[in-house]
PDB file of C-alpha atoms in Angstrom:
ATOM      1  CA  MET A  13      27.363  13.967  63.262  1.00  0.00           C
ATOM      2  CA  ARG A  14      29.146  16.369  61.115  1.00  0.00           C
ATOM      3  CA  LYS A  15      31.961  14.089  60.723  1.00  0.00           C
ATOM      4  CA  TYR A  16      29.725  11.472  58.833  1.00  0.00           C
ATOM      5  CA  ARG A  17      27.748  14.032  57.014  1.00  0.00           C
ATOM      6  CA  SER A  18      28.996  13.291  53.497  1.00  0.00           C
ATOM      7  CA  LEU A  19      28.819   9.656  54.186  1.00  0.00           C
ATOM      8  CA  LEU A  20      25.215   9.785  55.212  1.00  0.00           C
ATOM      9  CA  MET A  21      24.354  12.092  52.234  1.00  0.00           C
ATOM     10  CA  GLY A  22      25.857   9.734  49.906  1.00  0.00           C
ATOM     11  CA  LEU A  23      24.111   6.774  51.390  1.00  0.00           C
ATOM     12  CA  GLY A  24      20.775   8.614  51.323  1.00  0.00           C
ATOM     13  CA  MET A  25      21.198   9.537  47.559  1.00  0.00           C
ATOM     14  CA  GLY A  26      22.141   6.056  46.742  1.00  0.00           C
ATOM     15  CA  LEU A  27      19.049   4.684  48.325  1.00  0.00           C
ATOM     16  CA  VAL A  28      16.799   7.116  46.600  1.00  0.00           C
ATOM     17  CA  LEU A  29      18.468   6.517  43.218  1.00  0.00           C
ATOM     18  CA  GLY A  30      18.429   2.762  43.702  1.00  0.00           C
ATOM     19  CA  ALA A  31      14.777   2.785  44.613  1.00  0.00           C
ATOM     20  CA  SER A  32      13.831   4.938  41.621  1.00  0.00           C
ATOM     21  CA  MET A  33      15.939   2.779  39.271  1.00  0.00           C
ATOM     22  CA  LEU A  34      14.101  -0.404  40.614  1.00  0.00           C
ATOM     23  CA  GLN A  35      10.708   1.261  39.905  1.00  0.00           C
ATOM     24  CA  PHE A  36      11.857   2.077  36.353  1.00  0.00           C
ATOM     25  CA  ILE A  37      12.912  -1.544  35.757  1.00  0.00           C
ATOM     26  CA  LEU A  38       9.673  -2.914  37.120  1.00  0.00           C
ATOM     27  CA  PHE A  39       7.595  -0.499  34.934  1.00  0.00           C
ATOM     28  CA  ALA A  40       9.589  -1.514  31.877  1.00  0.00           C
ATOM     29  CA  GLN A  41       8.872  -5.163  32.575  1.00  0.00           C
ATOM     30  CA  GLU A  42       5.216  -4.575  32.949  1.00  0.00           C
ATOM     31  CA  GLN A  43       5.101  -2.695  29.598  1.00  0.00           C
ATOM     32  CA  SER A  44       7.080  -5.278  27.794  1.00  0.00           C
ATOM     33  CA  GLY A  45       4.861  -7.999  29.200  1.00  0.00           C
ATOM     34  CA  LYS A  46       1.852  -6.197  27.739  1.00  0.00           C
ATOM     35  CA  LEU A  47       3.339  -5.907  24.316  1.00  0.00           C
ATOM     36  CA  THR A  48       4.333  -9.498  23.898  1.00  0.00           C
ATOM     37  CA  ASP A  49       0.893 -10.699  25.025  1.00  0.00           C
ATOM     38  CA  GLU A  50      -0.841  -8.893  22.212  1.00  0.00           C
ATOM     39  CA  THR A  51      -0.237 -10.413  18.722  1.00  0.00           C
ATOM     40  CA  LEU A  52      -1.514  -8.565  15.727  1.00  0.00           C
ATOM     41  CA  THR A  53      -3.418 -10.389  12.901  1.00  0.00           C
ATOM     42  CA  GLN A  54      -2.529  -9.752   9.317  1.00  0.00           C
ATOM     43  CA  GLU A  55      -5.576  -7.512   8.972  1.00  0.00           C
ATOM     44  CA  GLN A  56      -4.835  -5.464  12.004  1.00  0.00           C
ATOM     45  CA  LEU A  57      -1.150  -5.054  10.925  1.00  0.00           C
ATOM     46  CA  SER A  58      -2.154  -3.941   7.439  1.00  0.00           C
ATOM     47  CA  LYS A  59      -4.777  -1.357   8.817  1.00  0.00           C
ATOM     48  CA  GLU A  60      -2.002   0.024  11.200  1.00  0.00           C
ATOM     49  CA  ALA A  61       0.461   0.245   8.228  1.00  0.00           C
ATOM     50  CA  GLN A  62      -2.316   2.057   6.138  1.00  0.00           C
ATOM     51  CA  LYS A  63      -2.872   4.520   8.929  1.00  0.00           C
ATOM     52  CA  SER A  64       0.814   5.444   8.786  1.00  0.00           C
ATOM     53  CA  GLY A  65       0.996   5.462   5.052  1.00  0.00           C
ATOM     54  CA  TYR A  66       2.707   2.148   4.404  1.00  0.00           C
ATOM     55  CA  VAL A  67       1.735  -0.946   2.519  1.00  0.00           C
ATOM     56  CA  ILE A  68       2.649  -4.407   3.558  1.00  0.00           C
ATOM     57  CA  VAL A  69       4.102  -6.608   0.748  1.00  0.00           C
ATOM     58  CA  PRO A  70       4.653 -10.395   1.173  1.00  0.00           C
ATOM     59  CA  ALA A  71       8.282 -11.485   1.005  1.00  0.00           C
ATOM     60  CA  ASN A  72       7.739 -13.756  -1.885  1.00  0.00           C
ATOM     61  CA  GLU A  73       6.225 -11.036  -4.160  1.00  0.00           C
ATOM     62  CA  VAL A  74       8.480  -9.189  -6.494  1.00  0.00           C
ATOM     63  CA  THR A  75       8.355  -5.317  -6.182  1.00  0.00           C
ATOM     64  CA  TYR A  76       9.781  -2.847  -8.671  1.00  0.00           C
ATOM     65  CA  THR A  77      10.773   0.763  -8.342  1.00  0.00           C
ATOM     66  CA  GLN A  78       9.325   3.095 -10.835  1.00  0.00           C
ATOM     67  CA  LYS A  79      12.593   3.192 -12.834  1.00  0.00           C
ATOM     68  CA  GLN A  80      12.830  -0.564 -12.939  1.00  0.00           C
ATOM     69  CA  LEU A  81       9.085  -0.736 -13.967  1.00  0.00           C
ATOM     70  CA  GLU A  82       9.665   1.656 -16.814  1.00  0.00           C
ATOM     71  CA  THR A  83      12.804  -0.296 -18.097  1.00  0.00           C
ATOM     72  CA  LYS A  84      10.872  -3.624 -17.927  1.00  0.00           C
ATOM     73  CA  ILE A  85       7.906  -2.016 -19.937  1.00  0.00           C
ATOM     74  CA  ASP A  86      10.411  -0.601 -22.549  1.00  0.00           C
ATOM     75  CA  GLU A  87      12.086  -4.027 -22.929  1.00  0.00           C
ATOM     76  CA  ALA A  88       8.655  -5.831 -23.242  1.00  0.00           C
ATOM     77  CA  VAL A  89       7.571  -3.309 -25.842  1.00  0.00           C
ATOM     78  CA  ALA A  90      10.777  -3.662 -27.820  1.00  0.00           C
ATOM     79  CA  THR A  91      10.608  -7.453 -27.816  1.00  0.00           C
ATOM     80  CA  ALA A  92       6.893  -7.371 -28.851  1.00  0.00           C
ATOM     81  CA  LEU A  93       7.658  -5.177 -31.736  1.00  0.00           C
ATOM     82  CA  ALA A  94      10.511  -7.360 -32.792  1.00  0.00           C
ATOM     83  CA  ASN A  95       8.367 -10.302 -32.621  1.00  0.00           C
ATOM     84  CA  GLN A  96       5.711  -8.786 -34.625  1.00  0.00           C
ATOM     85  CA  SER A  97       8.163  -7.763 -37.382  1.00  0.00           C
ATOM     86  CA  THR A  98       9.614 -11.319 -37.575  1.00  0.00           C
ATOM     87  CA  ILE A  99       6.131 -12.877 -37.673  1.00  0.00           C
ATOM     88  CA  LYS A 100       5.045 -10.402 -40.417  1.00  0.00           C
ATOM     89  CA  ASP A 101       8.287 -11.268 -42.377  1.00  0.00           C
ATOM     90  CA  GLU A 102       7.640 -15.030 -41.996  1.00  0.00           C
ATOM     91  CA  ALA A 103       3.977 -14.561 -43.232  1.00  0.00           C
ATOM     92  CA  VAL A 104       5.103 -12.662 -46.368  1.00  0.00           C
ATOM     93  CA  LYS A 105       7.681 -15.467 -47.054  1.00  0.00           C
ATOM     94  CA  GLU A 106       5.075 -18.250 -46.641  1.00  0.00           C
ATOM     95  CA  GLU A 107       2.664 -16.374 -48.996  1.00  0.00           C
ATOM     96  CA  SER A 108       5.217 -16.342 -51.747  1.00  0.00           C
ATOM     97  CA  LYS A 109       6.000 -20.154 -51.596  1.00  0.00           C
ATOM     98  CA  PRO A 110       4.220 -22.671 -53.537  1.00  0.00           C
ATOM     99  CA  ALA A 111       1.283 -24.775 -52.035  1.00  0.00           C
ATOM    100  CA  GLU A 112       3.557 -27.893 -51.510  1.00  0.00           C
ATOM    101  CA  GLN A 113       6.132 -25.968 -49.571  1.00  0.00           C
ATOM    102  CA  ASN A 114       3.500 -24.118 -47.604  1.00  0.00           C
ATOM    103  CA  LYS A 115       2.385 -27.481 -45.988  1.00  0.00           C
ATOM    104  CA  GLU A 116       5.867 -28.075 -44.801  1.00  0.00           C
ATOM    105  CA  GLY A 117       6.238 -24.452 -43.833  1.00  0.00           C
ATOM    106  CA  SER A 118       3.291 -24.655 -41.483  1.00  0.00           C
ATOM    107  CA  GLU A 119       5.460 -26.623 -39.074  1.00  0.00           C
ATOM    108  CA  LEU A 120       8.038 -23.922 -38.879  1.00  0.00           C
ATOM    109  CA  PRO A 121       5.982 -21.200 -36.992  1.00  0.00           C
ATOM    110  CA  ALA A 122       5.183 -23.732 -34.222  1.00  0.00           C
ATOM    111  CA  ALA A 123       8.932 -24.336 -33.893  1.00  0.00           C
ATOM    112  CA  ASN A 124       9.553 -20.593 -33.799  1.00  0.00           C
ATOM    113  CA  THR A 125       6.974 -19.970 -31.097  1.00  0.00           C
ATOM    114  CA  SER A 126       8.676 -22.623 -28.985  1.00  0.00           C
ATOM    115  CA  ASP A 127      11.987 -20.819 -29.440  1.00  0.00           C
ATOM    116  CA  LEU A 128      10.356 -17.680 -28.478  1.00  0.00           C
ATOM    117  CA  GLU A 129       9.031 -19.245 -25.301  1.00  0.00           C
ATOM    118  CA  ALA A 130      12.435 -20.615 -24.546  1.00  0.00           C
ATOM    119  CA  SER A 131      14.064 -17.149 -24.978  1.00  0.00           C
ATOM    120  CA  GLU A 132      11.431 -15.492 -22.698  1.00  0.00           C
ATOM    121  CA  ALA A 133      12.914 -13.496 -19.883  1.00  0.00           C
ATOM    122  CA  VAL A 134      12.390 -14.993 -16.451  1.00  0.00           C
ATOM    123  CA  THR A 135      13.108 -12.898 -13.250  1.00  0.00           C
ATOM    124  CA  LEU A 136      14.055 -13.966  -9.714  1.00  0.00           C
ATOM    125  CA  TYR A 137      14.321 -11.494  -6.854  1.00  0.00           C
ATOM    126  CA  VAL A 138      17.276 -12.375  -4.594  1.00  0.00           C
ATOM    127  CA  ARG A 139      16.454 -11.288  -1.083  1.00  0.00           C
ATOM    128  CA  HIS A 140      18.825 -10.449   1.744  1.00  0.00           C
ATOM    129  CA  MET A 141      20.231 -13.490   3.493  1.00  0.00           C
ATOM    130  CA  MET A 142      18.777 -15.843   0.798  1.00  0.00           C
ATOM    131  CA  THR A 143      20.603 -19.133   0.793  1.00  0.00           C
ATOM    132  CA  LEU A 144      21.952 -20.948  -2.270  1.00  0.00           C
ATOM    133  CA  THR A 145      19.339 -23.700  -1.705  1.00  0.00           C
ATOM    134  CA  GLU A 146      16.555 -21.271  -1.692  1.00  0.00           C
ATOM    135  CA  VAL A 147      17.737 -19.729  -5.035  1.00  0.00           C
ATOM    136  CA  ALA A 148      18.071 -23.186  -6.574  1.00  0.00           C
ATOM    137  CA  LYS A 149      14.567 -24.152  -5.571  1.00  0.00           C
ATOM    138  CA  GLU A 150      13.135 -20.882  -7.017  1.00  0.00           C
ATOM    139  CA  LEU A 151      15.075 -21.475 -10.293  1.00  0.00           C
ATOM    140  CA  VAL A 152      13.707 -24.994 -10.556  1.00  0.00           C
ATOM    141  CA  LYS A 153      10.181 -23.428 -10.127  1.00  0.00           C
ATOM    142  CA  LEU A 154      10.921 -20.855 -12.832  1.00  0.00           C
ATOM    143  CA  GLY A 155      12.205 -23.604 -15.157  1.00  0.00           C
ATOM    144  CA  VAL A 156      15.744 -22.191 -15.551  1.00  0.00           C
ATOM    145  CA  ILE A 157      17.471 -25.286 -14.153  1.00  0.00           C
ATOM    146  CA  ASP A 158      16.437 -28.936 -13.781  1.00  0.00           C
ATOM    147  CA  ASP A 159      18.882 -30.188 -10.961  1.00  0.00           C
ATOM    148  CA  THR A 160      19.099 -28.335  -7.661  1.00  0.00           C
ATOM    149  CA  ASP A 161      21.796 -30.533  -6.299  1.00  0.00           C
ATOM    150  CA  GLY A 162      24.016 -30.115  -9.309  1.00  0.00           C
ATOM    151  CA  PHE A 163      23.520 -26.323  -9.312  1.00  0.00           C
ATOM    152  CA  ILE A 164      24.342 -26.084  -5.626  1.00  0.00           C
ATOM    153  CA  ASN A 165      27.534 -28.104  -6.051  1.00  0.00           C
ATOM    154  CA  LYS A 166      28.613 -26.038  -9.001  1.00  0.00           C
ATOM    155  CA  ALA A 167      27.581 -22.631  -7.482  1.00  0.00           C
ATOM    156  CA  ARG A 168      28.758 -23.197  -3.877  1.00  0.00           C
ATOM    157  CA  PRO A 169      31.784 -20.853  -4.355  1.00  0.00           C
ATOM    158  CA  ILE A 170      29.409 -17.826  -5.040  1.00  0.00           C
ATOM    159  CA  SER A 171      26.958 -18.591  -2.182  1.00  0.00           C
ATOM    160  CA  LYS A 172      28.305 -15.653  -0.173  1.00  0.00           C
ATOM    161  CA  LYS A 173      28.849 -13.234  -3.133  1.00  0.00           C
ATOM    162  CA  MET A 174      25.158 -13.175  -4.387  1.00  0.00           C
ATOM    163  CA  ASN A 175      23.888  -9.725  -4.738  1.00  0.00           C
ATOM    164  CA  ILE A 176      20.425  -8.591  -3.680  1.00  0.00           C
ATOM    165  CA  GLY A 177      18.164  -7.608  -6.477  1.00  0.00           C
ATOM    166  CA  THR A 178      16.362  -8.906  -9.490  1.00  0.00           C
ATOM    167  CA  ALA A 179      18.225 -11.398 -11.687  1.00  0.00           C
ATOM    168  CA  VAL A 180      16.994 -11.787 -15.172  1.00  0.00           C
ATOM    169  CA  PHE A 181      17.398 -15.065 -17.107  1.00  0.00           C
ATOM    170  CA  THR A 182      16.556 -15.720 -20.755  1.00  0.00           C
ATOM    171  CA  GLY A 183      16.155 -19.172 -22.234  1.00  0.00           C
ATOM    172  CA  LYS A 184      18.190 -21.950 -20.644  1.00  0.00           C
ATOM    173  CA  PRO A 185      21.428 -20.371 -19.380  1.00  0.00           C
ATOM    174  CA  THR A 186      24.369 -22.409 -18.340  1.00  0.00           C
ATOM    175  CA  TYR A 187      25.415 -22.698 -14.671  1.00  0.00           C
ATOM    176  CA  GLU A 188      28.188 -20.100 -15.382  1.00  0.00           C
ATOM    177  CA  GLN A 189      25.739 -17.595 -16.875  1.00  0.00           C
ATOM    178  CA  ILE A 190      23.435 -18.091 -13.844  1.00  0.00           C
ATOM    179  CA  MET A 191      26.279 -17.638 -11.424  1.00  0.00           C
ATOM    180  CA  THR A 192      27.502 -14.375 -13.151  1.00  0.00           C
ATOM    181  CA  GLU A 193      23.900 -13.131 -13.153  1.00  0.00           C
ATOM    182  CA  LEU A 194      23.445 -13.868  -9.430  1.00  0.00           C
ATOM    183  CA  THR A 195      26.803 -12.070  -8.532  1.00  0.00           C
ATOM    184  CA  ARG A 196      26.169  -9.087 -10.904  1.00  0.00           C
ATOM    185  CA  LYS A 197      25.659  -5.748  -9.083  1.00  0.00           C
ATOM    186  CA  LYS A 198      22.065  -4.823  -9.421  1.00  0.00           C
ATOM    187  CA  GLU A 199      19.963  -1.701  -8.738  1.00  0.00           C
ATOM    188  CA  TYR A 200      17.372  -1.869  -6.088  1.00  0.00           C
TER     189      TYR A 200
END
């Protein structure tokens, strides 16, 4: 028996380790089966996130960091002040015109407001792994482009080069301007 002592010890240890590994595997399968059977509703998920100090945000919502929000507010205030000063200047010019020219001048502010709407900034958040087709559909929704197929054909070379972040478009940009904005390095 002494001759086979190391062989028998190895065989015994192998059996013990094999049995314990099998028990671990069976236990893990039971636990993973329990996890997949339970599905959380949106409310349960948000409650669990709040307990941990997190907030769940839908993927289609645009979220900003504090720094981005402050820059957007500063830009909006600057454009509002610029618009107010131009409107006041136009009002002063209209008051100085004779009554006949004032009738014709009343059409000008309506044209200026449509120009202001056309130059209004529109933002699009480009998510991770967002396809060119998804970007084109979002741009159509925002009114930046009219033809998704034309844009996709033109922008196909940049489809893998789009950077994650918020792209800002003003007015009706050309396809080249849209492509440069989508490939521009952005802050998160």
